[in-house]
Coordinates of C-alpha atoms and ligand atoms in Angstrom, one line a residue:
M97 CA 0.0 0.0 0.0
S98 CA 1.3 3.4 -0.9
A99 CA 1.5 6.0 1.8
K100 CA 0.5 9.0 -0.2
K101 CA -2.3 9.9 -2.5
L102 CA -2.1 11.9 -5.8
F103 CA -5.0 13.7 -7.4
I104 CA -4.4 15.1 -10.9
Q105 CA -6.6 17.2 -13.2
T106 CA -5.6 17.5 -16.9
L107 CA -6.7 20.3 -19.2
G108 CA -5.7 21.0 -22.8
C109 CA -4.4 18.7 -25.6
A110 CA -3.2 15.2 -26.0
M111 CA 0.4 16.4 -25.2
N112 CA -0.8 17.4 -21.8
V113 CA -2.6 14.0 -21.3
R114 CA 0.8 12.3 -22.1
D115 CA 2.6 14.6 -19.8
S116 CA 0.2 13.8 -17.0
E117 CA 0.9 10.1 -17.6
H118 CA 4.6 10.8 -17.2
I119 CA 3.9 12.7 -14.0
I120 CA 1.9 9.8 -12.6
A121 CA 4.5 7.4 -13.7
E122 CA 7.3 9.3 -11.9
L123 CA 5.4 9.7 -8.7
T124 CA 4.0 6.2 -8.4
Q125 CA 7.1 4.4 -9.5
K126 CA 10.0 6.6 -8.3
E127 CA 8.1 8.0 -5.2
D128 CA 5.6 6.5 -2.8
Y129 CA 2.3 7.7 -4.4
S130 CA -0.8 6.1 -5.7
L131 CA -3.7 7.7 -7.7
T132 CA -6.9 8.8 -6.2
E133 CA -10.1 10.4 -7.7
D134 CA -11.1 11.8 -4.4
I135 CA -9.5 15.2 -4.0
K136 CA -10.3 15.3 -0.3
E137 CA -8.0 12.4 0.5
A138 CA -5.1 13.5 -1.7
D139 CA -1.7 14.5 -0.2
L140 CA -0.8 16.0 -3.5
I141 CA -3.1 17.9 -5.8
L142 CA -1.9 18.7 -9.3
I143 CA -3.5 20.6 -12.3
N144 CA -1.9 20.2 -15.7
T145 CA -2.8 23.5 -17.5
C146 CA -3.5 24.7 -21.0
S147 CA -2.8 28.3 -22.2
V148 CA -3.8 28.1 -25.8
R149 CA -6.9 30.4 -25.3
E150 CA -7.6 32.8 -22.6
K151 CA -10.6 30.8 -21.0
P152 CA -8.5 27.9 -19.7
V153 CA -6.2 30.3 -17.9
H154 CA -9.2 31.9 -16.0
K155 CA -10.3 28.4 -15.3
L156 CA -6.9 27.6 -13.6
F157 CA -7.3 30.2 -10.9
S158 CA -10.9 29.2 -10.1
E159 CA -9.9 25.6 -10.0
V160 CA -6.8 26.0 -7.7
G161 CA -9.0 28.3 -5.4
G162 CA -11.4 25.4 -5.1
F163 CA -8.5 22.9 -4.4
E164 CA -7.4 25.1 -1.5
K165 CA -10.9 25.1 0.0
V166 CA -11.4 21.2 0.0
K167 CA -7.9 19.8 0.4
K168 CA -6.9 18.0 3.6
K169 CA -4.6 19.7 6.1
G170 CA -1.0 19.6 4.9
A171 CA -1.9 18.5 1.3
K172 CA 0.3 20.2 -1.4
I173 CA -0.9 21.9 -4.5
G174 CA 1.3 22.0 -7.8
V175 CA 0.5 23.8 -11.0
C176 CA 2.0 22.1 -14.1
G177 CA 1.9 22.5 -17.8
C178 CA 1.6 25.3 -20.3
T179 CA 0.2 28.1 -18.1
A180 CA 2.9 27.3 -15.5
S181 CA 5.4 27.9 -18.2
H182 CA 4.4 31.4 -19.2
L183 CA 3.0 32.7 -15.9
G184 CA 5.8 31.2 -13.8
G185 CA 6.3 32.9 -10.4
E186 CA 3.2 35.1 -10.9
I187 CA 1.1 32.0 -10.0
F188 CA 2.6 32.2 -6.5
K189 CA 1.6 35.8 -6.3
R190 CA -2.0 35.3 -7.4
A191 CA -2.4 32.0 -5.4
P192 CA 0.0 32.0 -2.5
Y193 CA -1.1 28.6 -1.3
V194 CA 0.3 26.9 -4.4
D195 CA 3.4 24.9 -3.4
F196 CA 5.2 24.5 -6.8
V197 CA 5.0 25.5 -10.4
L198 CA 6.3 23.1 -13.1
G199 CA 6.2 24.2 -16.7
A200 CA 5.5 21.9 -19.7
R201 CA 8.8 20.4 -20.8
N202 CA 10.1 20.3 -17.2
I203 CA 7.9 17.5 -16.2
S204 CA 10.9 15.2 -15.5
K205 CA 11.7 17.5 -12.5
I206 CA 8.4 16.5 -10.8
T207 CA 10.2 14.3 -8.1
Q208 CA 12.4 17.3 -7.2
A209 CA 9.4 19.8 -7.2
I210 CA 7.5 17.8 -4.6
K211 CA 10.5 18.0 -2.2
T212 CA 11.5 21.6 -2.7
P213 CA 9.4 24.4 -1.2
K214 CA 8.1 27.0 -3.8
F215 CA 9.9 25.1 -6.6
L216 CA 9.7 26.9 -9.9
G217 CA 10.7 24.9 -12.9
T218 CA 9.9 26.8 -16.1
D219 CA 12.9 26.7 -18.3
I220 CA 11.4 26.4 -21.8
N221 CA 14.8 25.4 -23.2
F222 CA 15.1 22.5 -20.8
D223 CA 15.7 19.4 -22.8
E224 CA 13.9 16.2 -21.7
S225 CA 13.9 14.7 -25.2
E226 CA 16.0 11.7 -24.0
F227 CA 14.7 11.5 -20.4
A228 CA 13.9 8.0 -19.2
F229 CA 10.4 8.5 -17.8
A230 CA 8.9 5.7 -15.8
D231 CA 6.0 4.0 -17.5
F232 CA 2.3 4.6 -17.0
R233 CA -0.7 4.7 -19.3
N234 CA -4.4 5.6 -18.4
S235 CA -5.5 3.2 -21.0
L236 CA -4.0 0.4 -23.1
Y237 CA -6.1 1.5 -25.9
K238 CA -4.8 5.0 -26.2
S239 CA -1.1 4.6 -26.4
F240 CA 0.3 8.0 -26.8
I241 CA 3.9 8.3 -27.8
N242 CA 5.7 11.6 -27.9
I243 CA 7.9 12.0 -31.0
S244 CA 9.0 15.6 -30.6
I245 CA 8.7 18.3 -28.1
G246 CA 8.2 22.1 -28.5
C247 CA 7.5 24.1 -31.7
D248 CA 9.6 26.6 -33.7
K249 CA 6.9 27.9 -35.9
H250 CA 5.9 30.9 -33.9
C251 CA 2.5 31.4 -35.7
T252 CA 1.7 35.0 -34.6
Y253 CA -1.5 34.1 -32.6
C254 CA 0.0 31.1 -30.7
I255 CA 1.5 30.9 -27.3
V256 CA 2.8 27.3 -27.6
P257 CA 6.4 28.2 -28.6
H258 CA 6.6 30.2 -25.4
T259 CA 5.3 27.4 -23.3
R260 CA 7.0 24.3 -24.9
G261 CA 10.1 26.0 -26.3
D262 CA 11.9 25.0 -29.5
E263 CA 11.3 21.8 -31.4
V264 CA 13.4 18.8 -30.6
S265 CA 12.9 15.3 -32.0
I266 CA 13.0 12.4 -29.7
P267 CA 15.5 9.7 -30.9
F268 CA 13.9 6.9 -32.9
S269 CA 15.3 4.2 -30.6
I270 CA 13.3 5.6 -27.7
I271 CA 10.1 5.9 -29.8
F272 CA 10.5 2.4 -31.2
K273 CA 11.0 0.8 -27.8
E274 CA 7.9 2.6 -26.4
A275 CA 5.9 1.4 -29.3
Q276 CA 7.0 -2.1 -29.0
K277 CA 6.3 -2.2 -25.3
A278 CA 2.8 -0.9 -25.9
V279 CA 2.1 -3.5 -28.5
E280 CA 3.6 -6.3 -26.3
R281 CA 1.1 -5.3 -23.6
G282 CA -1.7 -5.7 -26.1
A283 CA -2.2 -2.3 -27.7
K284 CA -3.3 -2.6 -31.4
E285 CA -2.9 1.2 -32.0
I286 CA -0.2 3.8 -31.2
F287 CA -0.8 7.5 -31.4
L288 CA 2.3 9.7 -32.2
L289 CA 2.3 13.1 -30.8
G290 CA 4.1 16.4 -31.5
Q291 CA 3.2 20.0 -32.5
N292 CA 4.5 19.5 -36.1
V293 CA 4.9 15.7 -36.4
N294 CA 5.7 15.7 -40.1
N295 CA 8.8 17.9 -39.4
Y296 CA 10.2 15.0 -37.4
G297 CA 14.0 14.6 -37.6
K298 CA 14.7 18.3 -38.1
R299 CA 16.8 18.6 -35.0
F300 CA 17.8 16.1 -32.3
S301 CA 19.7 17.1 -29.2
N302 CA 22.4 14.6 -29.8
T303 CA 23.8 12.9 -32.9
H304 CA 21.2 10.3 -34.1
E305 CA 20.2 8.2 -37.0
K306 CA 18.9 10.6 -39.7
M307 CA 15.3 10.1 -40.2
D308 CA 12.1 12.0 -41.5
F309 CA 8.5 11.4 -40.6
P310 CA 7.6 9.2 -43.6
D311 CA 10.6 7.0 -42.7
L312 CA 9.5 6.9 -39.1
L313 CA 6.0 5.8 -40.1
E314 CA 7.5 3.0 -42.3
R315 CA 9.8 1.8 -39.6
L316 CA 7.1 1.7 -36.8
S317 CA 4.7 -0.1 -39.1
E318 CA 7.2 -3.1 -39.1
I319 CA 6.3 -3.9 -35.5
E320 CA 4.5 -7.1 -35.5
N321 CA 0.9 -7.2 -34.1
L322 CA 0.7 -3.3 -34.3
E323 CA -2.4 -2.7 -36.5
R324 CA -2.9 1.1 -36.5
I325 CA -0.8 4.2 -36.2
R326 CA -2.3 7.6 -35.7
F327 CA -0.6 10.9 -35.3
T328 CA -1.4 14.6 -34.5
S329 CA -0.7 17.4 -35.6
P330 CA 0.9 17.4 -38.9
H331 CA 1.5 20.8 -40.5
P332 CA 0.3 21.6 -44.0
L333 CA 3.6 23.2 -44.9
H334 CA 5.5 19.9 -44.5
M335 CA 2.9 17.8 -46.5
D336 CA 5.2 16.9 -49.4
D337 CA 4.5 14.1 -51.9
K338 CA 6.6 11.6 -50.0
F339 CA 4.6 12.1 -46.8
L340 CA 1.3 11.9 -48.6
K341 CA 2.3 8.7 -50.5
V342 CA 3.4 6.9 -47.3
F343 CA 0.2 8.1 -45.6
A344 CA -1.9 6.7 -48.4
N345 CA 0.0 3.5 -49.1
N346 CA 1.1 2.2 -45.7
E347 CA -1.7 0.0 -44.5
K348 CA -1.1 0.5 -40.8
V349 CA -1.3 4.3 -41.0
C350 CA -4.9 5.3 -40.2
K351 CA -6.6 7.2 -43.0
A352 CA -7.4 10.2 -40.9
M353 CA -5.5 13.4 -41.6
H354 CA -5.6 16.5 -39.5
M355 CA -4.8 19.5 -41.7
P356 CA -5.0 22.7 -39.6
L357 CA -6.1 25.3 -42.1
Q358 CA -6.6 28.2 -39.6
S359 CA -7.7 30.7 -42.4
G360 CA -8.8 30.3 -46.1
S361 CA -7.3 33.7 -46.9
S362 CA -3.7 33.8 -48.1
E363 CA -3.3 37.3 -46.7
I364 CA -4.5 36.3 -43.3
L365 CA -2.3 33.2 -43.4
K366 CA 0.7 35.5 -44.1
A367 CA -0.2 37.7 -41.1
M368 CA -0.4 34.4 -39.1
K369 CA 3.0 33.3 -40.3
R370 CA 1.7 30.0 -41.3
G371 CA 4.2 29.5 -44.1
Y372 CA 1.6 28.4 -46.8
T373 CA -1.0 30.0 -49.1
K374 CA -4.6 28.9 -49.6
E375 CA -3.5 27.5 -53.1
W376 CA -0.8 25.4 -51.5
Y377 CA -3.3 24.1 -48.8
L378 CA -5.9 23.2 -51.5
N379 CA -3.3 21.5 -53.7
R380 CA -2.3 19.2 -50.8
A381 CA -5.9 18.5 -49.7
F382 CA -7.0 17.6 -53.3
K383 CA -3.8 15.5 -53.7
L384 CA -4.7 13.7 -50.4
R385 CA -8.3 13.1 -51.6
E386 CA -6.9 11.8 -54.9
L387 CA -4.3 9.4 -53.3
C388 CA -6.5 8.2 -50.6
P389 CA -10.3 8.6 -51.2
T390 CA -11.2 6.9 -48.0
A391 CA -9.3 9.4 -45.9
S392 CA -11.2 11.8 -43.7
I393 CA -9.7 15.2 -43.3
S394 CA -10.1 17.3 -40.1
T395 CA -9.0 20.8 -39.5
D396 CA -8.6 23.7 -37.0
I397 CA -10.0 27.1 -38.0
I398 CA -9.6 30.5 -36.1
V399 CA -12.1 33.1 -37.0
A400 CA -11.7 36.9 -36.4
F401 CA -7.9 37.0 -36.4
P402 CA -6.8 40.6 -36.3
G403 CA -7.5 42.3 -39.8
E404 CA -9.8 39.5 -41.0
S405 CA -12.3 41.2 -43.3
E406 CA -15.6 39.9 -44.4
K407 CA -13.9 38.9 -47.7
D408 CA -11.1 37.0 -45.9
F409 CA -13.8 35.1 -43.8
E410 CA -15.7 34.3 -47.0
E411 CA -12.5 32.7 -48.4
T412 CA -12.4 30.4 -45.3
M413 CA -16.0 29.5 -46.0
Q414 CA -15.1 28.7 -49.7
V415 CA -12.3 26.3 -48.5
I416 CA -15.0 24.6 -46.4
E417 CA -17.2 24.1 -49.5
K418 CA -14.3 22.8 -51.5
I419 CA -12.7 20.3 -49.0
R420 CA -15.9 19.3 -47.1
F421 CA -14.0 18.4 -44.0
E422 CA -15.1 15.5 -42.0
Q423 CA -14.4 17.4 -38.7
I424 CA -13.7 21.0 -37.9
F425 CA -12.4 22.3 -34.6
S426 CA -13.2 26.1 -34.8
F427 CA -12.3 28.8 -32.4
K428 CA -12.7 32.6 -32.0
Y429 CA -9.3 34.3 -32.1
S430 CA -8.1 34.8 -28.5
K431 CA -5.5 37.3 -27.6
R432 CA -2.6 35.7 -26.0
P433 CA 0.4 37.2 -24.1
L434 CA 3.9 37.1 -25.7
T435 CA 2.3 36.8 -29.3
P436 CA 2.7 39.4 -32.0
A437 CA -1.0 39.2 -33.0
A438 CA -2.1 40.6 -29.6
N439 CA -0.6 43.9 -30.5
M440 CA -1.9 44.0 -34.2
P441 CA -4.2 46.8 -35.1
Q442 CA -7.7 46.0 -36.4
Q443 CA -8.6 43.6 -33.7
V444 CA -12.1 42.2 -34.7
D445 CA -15.0 43.0 -32.4
E446 CA -16.6 40.2 -30.3
A447 CA -20.0 40.4 -32.1
T448 CA -18.4 39.9 -35.5
A449 CA -16.3 37.1 -34.2
S450 CA -19.3 35.3 -32.6
R451 CA -21.3 35.7 -35.9
R452 CA -18.6 34.3 -38.0
L453 CA -18.1 31.3 -35.7
T454 CA -21.7 30.5 -35.8
Q455 CA -22.0 30.9 -39.6
L456 CA -19.0 28.5 -40.0
Q457 CA -20.3 25.9 -37.5
T458 CA -23.8 26.1 -38.9
R459 CA -22.7 25.5 -42.5
H460 CA -20.2 22.7 -41.5
N461 CA -23.0 20.9 -39.5
E462 CA -25.0 20.9 -42.7
I463 CA -22.1 19.4 -44.7
L464 CA -21.5 16.9 -42.0
D465 CA -25.0 15.8 -41.9
E466 CA -24.6 15.0 -45.7
I467 CA -21.4 13.2 -45.2
V468 CA -22.7 11.1 -42.3
A469 CA -26.0 10.2 -43.9
K470 CA -24.0 8.3 -46.6
H471 CA -22.7 6.0 -43.9
N472 CA -26.1 4.5 -43.1
G473 CA -25.7 0.8 -44.1
A474 CA -21.9 1.0 -44.6
E475 CA -19.6 -1.4 -42.9
F476 CA -16.4 -0.5 -41.0
D477 CA -13.7 -2.1 -38.9
V478 CA -13.9 -0.5 -35.5
L479 CA -11.3 -0.6 -32.8
F480 CA -13.3 -0.5 -29.4
E481 CA -11.7 1.5 -26.7
E482 CA -14.4 2.9 -24.3
L483 CA -17.4 1.7 -22.3
R484 CA -20.5 3.8 -22.6
A485 CA -23.7 4.0 -20.6
N486 CA -26.6 1.5 -21.2
S487 CA -24.2 -1.5 -22.0
A488 CA -22.6 0.1 -25.0
V489 CA -19.0 0.2 -26.3
A490 CA -17.5 2.9 -28.5
G491 CA -14.5 3.0 -30.8
R492 CA -13.1 4.4 -33.9
T493 CA -13.1 3.5 -37.6
N494 CA -9.8 3.6 -39.3
N495 CA -10.7 7.1 -40.7
N496 CA -11.6 8.3 -37.2
F497 CA -15.4 8.2 -37.0
L498 CA -16.8 7.4 -33.6
V499 CA -19.0 4.3 -33.6
Q500 CA -21.1 2.9 -30.8
I501 CA -22.8 -0.6 -30.5
Q502 CA -24.3 -2.6 -27.8
G503 CA -21.7 -4.7 -26.1
S504 CA -19.4 -5.1 -23.0
E505 CA -15.9 -5.1 -21.8
E506 CA -14.6 -8.0 -23.7
L507 CA -14.9 -5.9 -26.9
L508 CA -12.4 -3.4 -25.5
G509 CA -9.1 -3.6 -27.5
Q510 CA -10.8 -5.6 -30.3
I511 CA -11.3 -4.8 -33.9
K512 CA -14.7 -5.8 -35.1
R513 CA -16.7 -5.4 -38.2
V514 CA -19.7 -3.1 -37.7
K515 CA -22.7 -2.2 -39.9
I516 CA -24.0 1.3 -39.3
T517 CA -27.8 1.4 -38.7
N518 CA -28.2 5.0 -37.4
A519 CA -25.6 7.6 -38.5
K520 CA -25.7 10.6 -36.3
R521 CA -23.4 13.8 -36.6
M522 CA -21.3 12.9 -33.5
V523 CA -21.7 9.1 -33.3
L524 CA -22.4 6.4 -35.9
Y525 CA -24.6 3.9 -34.1
G526 CA -24.4 0.3 -35.5
E527 CA -24.3 -3.5 -34.8
A528 CA -21.6 -6.1 -35.1
V529 CA -21.8 -8.2 -38.3
Ligands
SAH692 N1 0.5 22.6 -33.6 C1 -0.8 22.6 -33.9 C2 -1.7 23.4 -33.1 C3 -1.7 23.4 -31.6 S1 -2.9 24.5 -30.9 C4 -1.0 23.1 -35.4 O1 -0.2 23.9 -35.8 O2 -2.0 22.7 -35.9 C5 -4.4 23.9 -31.4 C6 -5.2 24.8 -32.2 O3 -5.6 25.9 -31.3 C7 -4.6 25.6 -33.3 O4 -4.6 24.8 -34.5 C8 -5.5 26.8 -33.5 O5 -6.5 26.6 -34.3 C9 -6.0 27.1 -32.0 N2 -5.3 28.2 -31.5 C10 -4.0 28.5 -31.2 N3 -3.9 29.7 -30.7 C11 -5.0 30.3 -30.7 C12 -5.5 31.6 -30.3 N4 -4.6 32.5 -29.9 N5 -6.8 31.8 -30.5 C13 -7.6 31.0 -30.9 N6 -7.3 29.7 -31.3 C14 -5.9 29.4 -31.2
SF4_693 FE1 1.2 27.0 -32.4 FE2 1.8 27.4 -34.9 FE3 3.3 25.8 -33.4 FE4 0.9 25.0 -34.1 S1 2.6 25.3 -35.5 S2 1.9 24.9 -32.0 S3 -0.2 26.9 -34.1 S4 3.1 28.0 -33.3
F3S694 FE1 -1.6 21.8 -25.6 FE2 -2.7 23.8 -24.5 FE3 -0.2 23.6 -24.2 S1 -3.2 22.9 -26.4 S2 0.4 22.5 -26.1 S3 -1.7 22.2 -23.3 S4 -1.2 25.5 -24.5

């Protein structure tokens, strides 16, 4: 029995989910902690934060305020992740009861942080790309594997390069071993993570075997009993023909591509410093549809970036008509500290931003209803990974549609053929065939 209890709350993206797994691994295997879901019995309360938009940052202070009220006497509170990176010591000022602050990419210092009063670990150049983390996974069916840390792109709206530092690739030998281990434990799918995965191999912190992302996919696909490889996020700028061909032809690579558009206006893309034009983006997306007609394409879009005119927004809407994305994550532009866009003139007013977001989402829902309706009666191979209410299980098709059928635990981790009987926008309901 472990002496101490750890409660951890994770906000943000998949990279944060993986960072939390690393934190849990370090504390349960190198220190004497075990996990609890009851915050009141925790000896250590952690929040792993996201900074990408303003809202989650506000949430941080209300959350830690809540922790302070319910925690047991003597329990420690630590703030980790992206907001920890960019607010640093200011967190102690705004919330003096916080015991330590540990930025993203400093996660390996967690064992030191819990023992050092008011520990502040926020060096965004700290290199943990070769750190031997202890091993823990929330779920066998979601085997996240980091392939790079940081991001060099400095898109003008984005805080991530200030919270996760410059891009460094993780050596292939580490990635390969992690993938093998996950598969030996029974995982059929691995999920590769990085801010620009298809820029893999650009920079290692030591001398390593030269390798690019398509080669990485090919090499990982040689692992026996591994059936599916997913990844996020690739960058449209690095979608060269070699990458698209390996994506289309390698049978283990899942046919779901995330292509973050951000804007359909080349002028706005330039102001965002995305490095590609609307024409390049369309060219790559059409090439992908041609090479791989079964692939789904998802995207991220920001509306109301500073200077976005009605005409710029209409261009984004046109791209949506042309590509007919299977999934869109859309956001109103949010002003972030340390980013050039925050000081750009012509900030767009809130009412316009809301109207554009609604217009985009409404139209996309119509498109999605048409796409989804075609799935009625279709059959897919589904990898089940999650139990749902009312004796149901859910999983994903190769091209990343969520499917739900009646069933129980023994289906988890299995790939089964499913016929869709009731296709809805968010979930395709079906039955095993
Ligand atoms: N590296 C990934 C993005 C990670 S952040 C990529 O380039 O695709 C995830 C998404 O959050 C971004 O794609 C963008 O659409 C959104 N985002 C980032 N900064 C934002 C901001 N300041 N305001 C609104 N949305 C933002
Ligand atoms: Fe942010 Fe751009 Fe890097 Fe993505 S590529 S994390 S949007 S700076
Ligand atoms: Fe991820 Fe949020 Fe950081 S999206 S990279 S946790 S700012």
